[in-house]
XYZ file of N, CA and C in Angstrom:
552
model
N 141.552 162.390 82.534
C 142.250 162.689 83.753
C 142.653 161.368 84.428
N 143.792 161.021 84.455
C 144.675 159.752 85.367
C 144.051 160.211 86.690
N 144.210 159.221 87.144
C 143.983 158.966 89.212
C 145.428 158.658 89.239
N 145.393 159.096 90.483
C 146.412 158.956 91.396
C 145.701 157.999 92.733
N 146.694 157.115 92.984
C 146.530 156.503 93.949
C 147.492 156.291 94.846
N 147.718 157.107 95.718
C 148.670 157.003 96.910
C 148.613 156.293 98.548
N 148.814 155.492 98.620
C 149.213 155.161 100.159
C 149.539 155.718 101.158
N 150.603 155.889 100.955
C 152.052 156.680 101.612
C 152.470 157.857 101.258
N 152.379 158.723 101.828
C 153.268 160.048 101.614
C 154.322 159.509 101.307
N 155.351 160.230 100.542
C 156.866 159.828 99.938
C 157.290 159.211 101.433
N 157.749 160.787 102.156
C 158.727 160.474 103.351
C 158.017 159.662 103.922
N 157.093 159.624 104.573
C 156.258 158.697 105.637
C 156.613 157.261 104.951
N 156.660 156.928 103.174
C 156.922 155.746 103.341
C 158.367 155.456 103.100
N 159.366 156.267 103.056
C 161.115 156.102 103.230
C 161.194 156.158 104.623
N 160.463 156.338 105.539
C 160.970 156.130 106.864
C 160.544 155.142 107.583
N 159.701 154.030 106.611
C 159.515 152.720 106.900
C 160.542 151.849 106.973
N 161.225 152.055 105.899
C 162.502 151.513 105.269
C 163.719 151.430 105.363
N 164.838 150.633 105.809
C 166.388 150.968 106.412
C 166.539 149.700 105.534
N 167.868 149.654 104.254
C 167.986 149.254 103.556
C 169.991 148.910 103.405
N 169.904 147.834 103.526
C 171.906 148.053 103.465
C 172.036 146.905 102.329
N 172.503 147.552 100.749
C 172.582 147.218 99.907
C 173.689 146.762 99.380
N 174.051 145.682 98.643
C 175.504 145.822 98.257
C 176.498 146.598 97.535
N 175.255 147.801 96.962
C 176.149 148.642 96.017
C 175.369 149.897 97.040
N 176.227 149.874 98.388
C 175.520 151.354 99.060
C 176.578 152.175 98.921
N 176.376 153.357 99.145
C 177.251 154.868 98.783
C 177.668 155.228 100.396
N 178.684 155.711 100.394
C 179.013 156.376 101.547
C 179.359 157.716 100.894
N 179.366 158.745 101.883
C 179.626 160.095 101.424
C 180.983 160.523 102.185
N 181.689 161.255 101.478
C 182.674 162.277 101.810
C 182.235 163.331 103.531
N 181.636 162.852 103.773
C 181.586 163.442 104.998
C 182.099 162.603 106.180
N 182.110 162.742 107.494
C 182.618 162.023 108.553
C 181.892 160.505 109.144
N 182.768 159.984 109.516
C 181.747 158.358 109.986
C 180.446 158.629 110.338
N 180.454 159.908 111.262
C 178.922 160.305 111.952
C 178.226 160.522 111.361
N 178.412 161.955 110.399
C 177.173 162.125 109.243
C 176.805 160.760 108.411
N 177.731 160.145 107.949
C 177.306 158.995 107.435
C 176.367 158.232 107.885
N 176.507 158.017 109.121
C 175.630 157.022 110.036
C 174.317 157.705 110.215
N 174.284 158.725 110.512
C 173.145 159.663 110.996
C 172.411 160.082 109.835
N 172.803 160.720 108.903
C 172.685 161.248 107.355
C 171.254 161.747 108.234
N 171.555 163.241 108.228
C 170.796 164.444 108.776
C 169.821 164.198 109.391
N 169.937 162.750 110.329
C 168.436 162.569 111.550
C 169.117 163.527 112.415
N 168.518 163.668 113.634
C 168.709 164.543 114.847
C 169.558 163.039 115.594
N 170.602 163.879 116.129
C 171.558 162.994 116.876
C 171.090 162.528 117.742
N 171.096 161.386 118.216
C 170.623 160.911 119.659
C 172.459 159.526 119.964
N 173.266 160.507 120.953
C 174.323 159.873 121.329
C 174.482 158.149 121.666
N 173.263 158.253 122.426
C 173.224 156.917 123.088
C 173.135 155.865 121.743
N 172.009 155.990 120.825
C 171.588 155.494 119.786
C 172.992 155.361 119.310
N 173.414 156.099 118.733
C 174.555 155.867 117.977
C 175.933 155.026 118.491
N 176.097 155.409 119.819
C 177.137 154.399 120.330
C 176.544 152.964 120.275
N 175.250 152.820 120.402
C 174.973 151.276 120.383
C 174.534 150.595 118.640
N 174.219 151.826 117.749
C 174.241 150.962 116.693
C 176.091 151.161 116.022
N 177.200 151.669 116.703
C 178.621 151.365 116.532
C 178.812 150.316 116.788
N 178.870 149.656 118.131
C 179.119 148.467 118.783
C 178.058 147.367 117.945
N 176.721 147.863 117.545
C 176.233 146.261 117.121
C 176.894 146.333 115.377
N 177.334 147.018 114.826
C 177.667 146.584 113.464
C 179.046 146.722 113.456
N 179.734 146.214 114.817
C 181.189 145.975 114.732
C 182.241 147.025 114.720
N 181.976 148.319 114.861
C 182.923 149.363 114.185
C 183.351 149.914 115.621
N 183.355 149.663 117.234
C 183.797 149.799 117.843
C 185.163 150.135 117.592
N 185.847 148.843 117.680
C 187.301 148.756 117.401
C 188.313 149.771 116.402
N 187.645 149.654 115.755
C 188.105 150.545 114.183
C 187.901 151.541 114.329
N 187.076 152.645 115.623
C 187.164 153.933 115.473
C 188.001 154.313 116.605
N 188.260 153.802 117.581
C 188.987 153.692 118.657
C 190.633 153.665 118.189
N 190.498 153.396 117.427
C 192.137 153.521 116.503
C 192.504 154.488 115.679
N 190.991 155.133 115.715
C 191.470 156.627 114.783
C 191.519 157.806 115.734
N 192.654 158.681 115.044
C 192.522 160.004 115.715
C 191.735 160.342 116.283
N 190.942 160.888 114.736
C 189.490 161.452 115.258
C 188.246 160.791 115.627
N 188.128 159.329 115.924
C 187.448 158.038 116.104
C 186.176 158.751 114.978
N 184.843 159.217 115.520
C 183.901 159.379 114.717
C 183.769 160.313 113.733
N 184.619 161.092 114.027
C 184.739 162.296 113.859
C 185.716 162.133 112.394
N 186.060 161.200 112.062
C 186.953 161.086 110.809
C 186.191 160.621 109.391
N 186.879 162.103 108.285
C 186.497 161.730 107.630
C 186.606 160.351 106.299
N 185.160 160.029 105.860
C 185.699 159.417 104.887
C 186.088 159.376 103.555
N 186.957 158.369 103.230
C 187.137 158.947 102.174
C 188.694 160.170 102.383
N 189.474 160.201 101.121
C 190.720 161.742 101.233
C 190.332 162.633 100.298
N 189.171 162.831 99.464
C 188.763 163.803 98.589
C 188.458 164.650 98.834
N 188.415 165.208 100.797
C 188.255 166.561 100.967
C 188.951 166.885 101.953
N 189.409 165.854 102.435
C 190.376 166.263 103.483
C 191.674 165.037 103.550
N 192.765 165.284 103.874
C 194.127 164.696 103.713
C 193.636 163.283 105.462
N 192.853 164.162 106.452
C 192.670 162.865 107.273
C 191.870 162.519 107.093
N 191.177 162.012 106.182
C 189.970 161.121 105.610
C 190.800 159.779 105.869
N 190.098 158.776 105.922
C 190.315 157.574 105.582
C 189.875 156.511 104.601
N 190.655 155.807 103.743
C 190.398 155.138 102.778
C 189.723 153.680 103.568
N 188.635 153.623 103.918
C 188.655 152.317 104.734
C 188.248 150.853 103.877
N 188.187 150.097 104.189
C 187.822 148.479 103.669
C 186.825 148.310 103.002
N 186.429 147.334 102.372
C 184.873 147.093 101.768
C 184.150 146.961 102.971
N 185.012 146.015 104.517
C 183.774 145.669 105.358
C 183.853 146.541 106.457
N 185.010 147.332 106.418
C 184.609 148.523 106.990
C 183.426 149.387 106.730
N 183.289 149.765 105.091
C 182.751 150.285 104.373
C 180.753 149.861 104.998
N 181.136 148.608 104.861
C 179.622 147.859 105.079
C 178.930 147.861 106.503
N 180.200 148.022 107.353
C 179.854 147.848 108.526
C 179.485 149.348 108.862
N 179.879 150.198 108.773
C 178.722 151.797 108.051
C 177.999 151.898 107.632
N 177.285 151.197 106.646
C 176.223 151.157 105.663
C 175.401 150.424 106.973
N 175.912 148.911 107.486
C 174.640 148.534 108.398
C 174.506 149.597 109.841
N 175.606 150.189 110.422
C 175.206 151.051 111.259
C 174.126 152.007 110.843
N 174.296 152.266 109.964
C 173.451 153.885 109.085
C 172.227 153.120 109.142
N 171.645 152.140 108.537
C 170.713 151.327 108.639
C 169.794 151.164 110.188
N 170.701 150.811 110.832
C 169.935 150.618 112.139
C 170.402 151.677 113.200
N 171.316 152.941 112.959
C 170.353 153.942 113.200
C 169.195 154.651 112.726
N 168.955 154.214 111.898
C 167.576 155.228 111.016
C 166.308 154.731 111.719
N 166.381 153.235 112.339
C 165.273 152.901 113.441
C 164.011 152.575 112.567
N 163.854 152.279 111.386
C 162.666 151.800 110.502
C 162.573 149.979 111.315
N 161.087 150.634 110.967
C 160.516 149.111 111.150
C 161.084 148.070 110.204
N 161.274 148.225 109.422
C 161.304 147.288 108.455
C 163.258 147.082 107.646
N 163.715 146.379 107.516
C 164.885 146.825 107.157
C 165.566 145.862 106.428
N 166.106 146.107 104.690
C 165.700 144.671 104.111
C 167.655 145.135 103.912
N 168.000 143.779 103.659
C 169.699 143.643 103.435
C 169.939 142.559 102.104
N 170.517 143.516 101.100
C 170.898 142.516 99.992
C 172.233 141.942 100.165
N 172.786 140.865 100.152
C 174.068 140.635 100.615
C 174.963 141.505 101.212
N 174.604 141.822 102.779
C 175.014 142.413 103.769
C 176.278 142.418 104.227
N 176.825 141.005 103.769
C 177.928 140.605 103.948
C 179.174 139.803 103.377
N 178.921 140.791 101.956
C 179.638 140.401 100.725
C 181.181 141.017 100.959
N 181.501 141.879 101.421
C 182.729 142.610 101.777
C 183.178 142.539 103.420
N 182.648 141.578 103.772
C 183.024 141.413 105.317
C 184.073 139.653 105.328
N 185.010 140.011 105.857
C 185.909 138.343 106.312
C 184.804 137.022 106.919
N 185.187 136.154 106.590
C 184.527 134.942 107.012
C 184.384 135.162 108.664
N 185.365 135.788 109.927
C 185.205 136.080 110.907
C 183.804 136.889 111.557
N 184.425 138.325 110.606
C 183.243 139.392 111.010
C 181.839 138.833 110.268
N 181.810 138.067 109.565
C 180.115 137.769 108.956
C 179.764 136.750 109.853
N 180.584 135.846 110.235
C 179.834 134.772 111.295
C 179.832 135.504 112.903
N 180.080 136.415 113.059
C 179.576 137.284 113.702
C 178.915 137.791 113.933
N 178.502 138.158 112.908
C 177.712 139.386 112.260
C 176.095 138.130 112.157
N 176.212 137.309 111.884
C 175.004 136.043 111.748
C 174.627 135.996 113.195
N 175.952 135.357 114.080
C 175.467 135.167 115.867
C 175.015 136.545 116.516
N 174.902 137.445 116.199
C 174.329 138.414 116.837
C 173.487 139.386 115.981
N 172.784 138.788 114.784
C 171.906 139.194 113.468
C 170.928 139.540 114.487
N 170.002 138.914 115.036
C 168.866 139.058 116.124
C 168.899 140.139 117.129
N 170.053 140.028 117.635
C 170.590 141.710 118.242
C 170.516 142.842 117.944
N 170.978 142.552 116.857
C 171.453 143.555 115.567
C 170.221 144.133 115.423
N 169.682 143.443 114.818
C 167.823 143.684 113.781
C 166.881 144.482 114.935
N 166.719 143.755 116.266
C 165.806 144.125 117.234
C 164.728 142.929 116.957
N 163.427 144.366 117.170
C 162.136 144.074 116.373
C 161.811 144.371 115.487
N 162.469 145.001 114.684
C 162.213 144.964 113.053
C 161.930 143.541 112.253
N 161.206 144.024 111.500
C 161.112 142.807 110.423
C 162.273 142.596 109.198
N 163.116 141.970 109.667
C 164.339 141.670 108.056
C 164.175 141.467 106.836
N 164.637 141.417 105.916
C 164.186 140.874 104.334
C 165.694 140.332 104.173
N 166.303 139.257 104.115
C 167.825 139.241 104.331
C 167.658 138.467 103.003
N 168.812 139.065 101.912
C 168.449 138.494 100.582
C 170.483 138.070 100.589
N 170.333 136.903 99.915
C 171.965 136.140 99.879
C 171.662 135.298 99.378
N 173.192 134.410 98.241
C 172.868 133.480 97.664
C 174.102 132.411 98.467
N 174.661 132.981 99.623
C 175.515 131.976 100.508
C 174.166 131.337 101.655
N 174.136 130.342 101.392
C 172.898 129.610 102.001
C 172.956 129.439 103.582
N 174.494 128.857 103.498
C 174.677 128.737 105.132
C 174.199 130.047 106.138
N 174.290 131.620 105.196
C 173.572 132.786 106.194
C 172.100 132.358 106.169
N 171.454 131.543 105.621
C 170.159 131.684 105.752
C 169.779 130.672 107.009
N 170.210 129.874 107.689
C 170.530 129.107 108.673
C 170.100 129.747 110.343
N 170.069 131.108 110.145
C 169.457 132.050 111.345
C 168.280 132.192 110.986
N 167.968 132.304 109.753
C 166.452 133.198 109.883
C 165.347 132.413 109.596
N 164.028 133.115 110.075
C 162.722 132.468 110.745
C 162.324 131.497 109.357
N 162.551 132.230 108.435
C 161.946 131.549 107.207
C 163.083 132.214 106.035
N 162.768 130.878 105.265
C 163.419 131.372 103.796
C 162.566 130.788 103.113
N 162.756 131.822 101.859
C 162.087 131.974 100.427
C 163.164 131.324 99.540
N 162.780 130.185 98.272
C 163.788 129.635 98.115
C 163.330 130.279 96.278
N 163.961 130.982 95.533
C 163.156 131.494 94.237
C 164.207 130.388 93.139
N 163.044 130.587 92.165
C 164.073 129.693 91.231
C 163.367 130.181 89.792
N 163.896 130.279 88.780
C 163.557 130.985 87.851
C 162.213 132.230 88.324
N 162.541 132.550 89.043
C 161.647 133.825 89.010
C 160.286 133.558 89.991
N 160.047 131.994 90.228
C 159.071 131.342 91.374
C 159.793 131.006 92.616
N 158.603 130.724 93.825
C 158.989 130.376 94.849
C 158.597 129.011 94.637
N 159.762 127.989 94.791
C 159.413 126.542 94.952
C 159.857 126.668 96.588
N 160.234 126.620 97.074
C 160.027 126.255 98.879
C 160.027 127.443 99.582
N 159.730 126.706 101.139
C 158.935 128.172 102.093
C 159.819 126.987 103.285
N 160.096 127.613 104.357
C 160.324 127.318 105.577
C 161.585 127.411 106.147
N 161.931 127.149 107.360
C 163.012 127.182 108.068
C 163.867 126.312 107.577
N 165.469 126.745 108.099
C 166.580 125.486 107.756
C 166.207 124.151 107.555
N 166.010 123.714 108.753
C 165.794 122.197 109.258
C 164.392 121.547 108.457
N 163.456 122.174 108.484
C 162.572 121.753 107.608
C 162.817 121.229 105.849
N 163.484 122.653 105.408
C 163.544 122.709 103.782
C 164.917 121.666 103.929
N 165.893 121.004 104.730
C 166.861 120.351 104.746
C 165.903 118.978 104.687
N 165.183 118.620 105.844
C 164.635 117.539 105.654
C 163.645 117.244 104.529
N 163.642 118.496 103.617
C 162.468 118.315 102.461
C 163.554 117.527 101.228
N 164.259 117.556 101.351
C 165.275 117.462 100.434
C 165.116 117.975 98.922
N 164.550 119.140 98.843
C 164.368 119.816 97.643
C 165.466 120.697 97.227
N 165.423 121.943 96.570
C 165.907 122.438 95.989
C 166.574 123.136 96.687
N 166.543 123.798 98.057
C 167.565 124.207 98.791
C 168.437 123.244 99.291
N 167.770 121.672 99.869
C 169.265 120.867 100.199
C 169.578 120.708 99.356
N 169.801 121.028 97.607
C 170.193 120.688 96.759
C 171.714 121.620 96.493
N 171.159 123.204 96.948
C 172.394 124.235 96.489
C 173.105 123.950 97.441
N 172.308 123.716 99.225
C 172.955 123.938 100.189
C 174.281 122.934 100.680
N 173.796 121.671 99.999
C 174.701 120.759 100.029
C 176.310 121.078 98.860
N 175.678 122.048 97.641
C 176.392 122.092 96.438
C 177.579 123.029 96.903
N 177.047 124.303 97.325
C 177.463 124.887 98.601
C 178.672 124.826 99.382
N 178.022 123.745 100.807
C 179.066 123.064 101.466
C 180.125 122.600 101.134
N 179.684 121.978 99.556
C 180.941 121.065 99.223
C 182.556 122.080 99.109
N 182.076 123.542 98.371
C 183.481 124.225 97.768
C 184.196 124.505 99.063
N 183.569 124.229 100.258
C 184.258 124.537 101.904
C 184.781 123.536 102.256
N 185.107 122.204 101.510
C 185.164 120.733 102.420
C 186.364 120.645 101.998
């Protein structure tokens, strides 16, 4: 007879978790369900995680602002929207779901050089008090956060903040400089 060893109830431990991935799914349903994906509505919540992941603007221009669907595979006013449109849904959906914890694999792979340095100056806003896991191989995003993990074949060779691992001159000022250069 196997043991079982459980922690976490399933749900109890998916509702730890708010996750905005680079290969996330949006559904054929409306901006709202998307964002909400069958929590209990709370209005206020939702107008403020619109405004922190940028999508103010962009629904204010639609007909049906929230209310539109995405996607035209079920309806003719669906909208075909952007990759960072797309993303900037995926992080709303995220931080409405209200998990403690909320990890982002390149968050901001389909967003303009504008909306991501944006999206960096008001990351802290954004997040709350959640704990982040912000995973990217554009270094300059790592420049906000408390600490970075620097992996390299599969190990961690450095631990610490920007300014530190810069003055270490290891293996992050190594990419970070390599980096900089394709911007100069």
């Amino acid at each position: 007879m196997a043991l079982k060893f459980e922690l976490f109830d399933r749900k109890q431990y998916a509702s730890l978790i708010a996750a905005v991935f680079q290969d996330y799914v949006l559904f054929s349903f409306d901006i709202k369900d998307n964002i909400i994906l069958n929590k209990e509505e709370n209005e206020g919540r939702l107008r403020e995680v619109i405004e922190k992941a940028g999508l103010k603007e962009t629904l204010e221009k639609l007909p049906s602002g929230i209310d539109t669907p995405v996607g035209k595979q079920f309806s003719r006013q669906g909208v075909e929207f952007s990759g960072g449109e797309k993303q900037k849904i995926a992080m709303a959906r995220a931080c409405y779901k209200n998990s403690p914890f909320i990890i982002m694999d390149e968050p901001t792979a389909a967003l303009d050089p504008l909306a991501e340095l944006k999206l960096y100056a008001e990351f802290n806003d954004i997040i709350g008090e959640r704990t982040a896991i912000f995973i990217s191989h554009r270094l300059a995003s790592a420049k906000f956060c408390d600490r970075i993990i620097v992996l390299n074949d599969g190990r961690v060779v450095e631990t610490g903040a920007h300014e530190r691992l810069m003055e270490a001159k290891g293996r992050y000022y190594e990419m970070f400089h390599l980096q900089a250069e394709l911007y100069a």
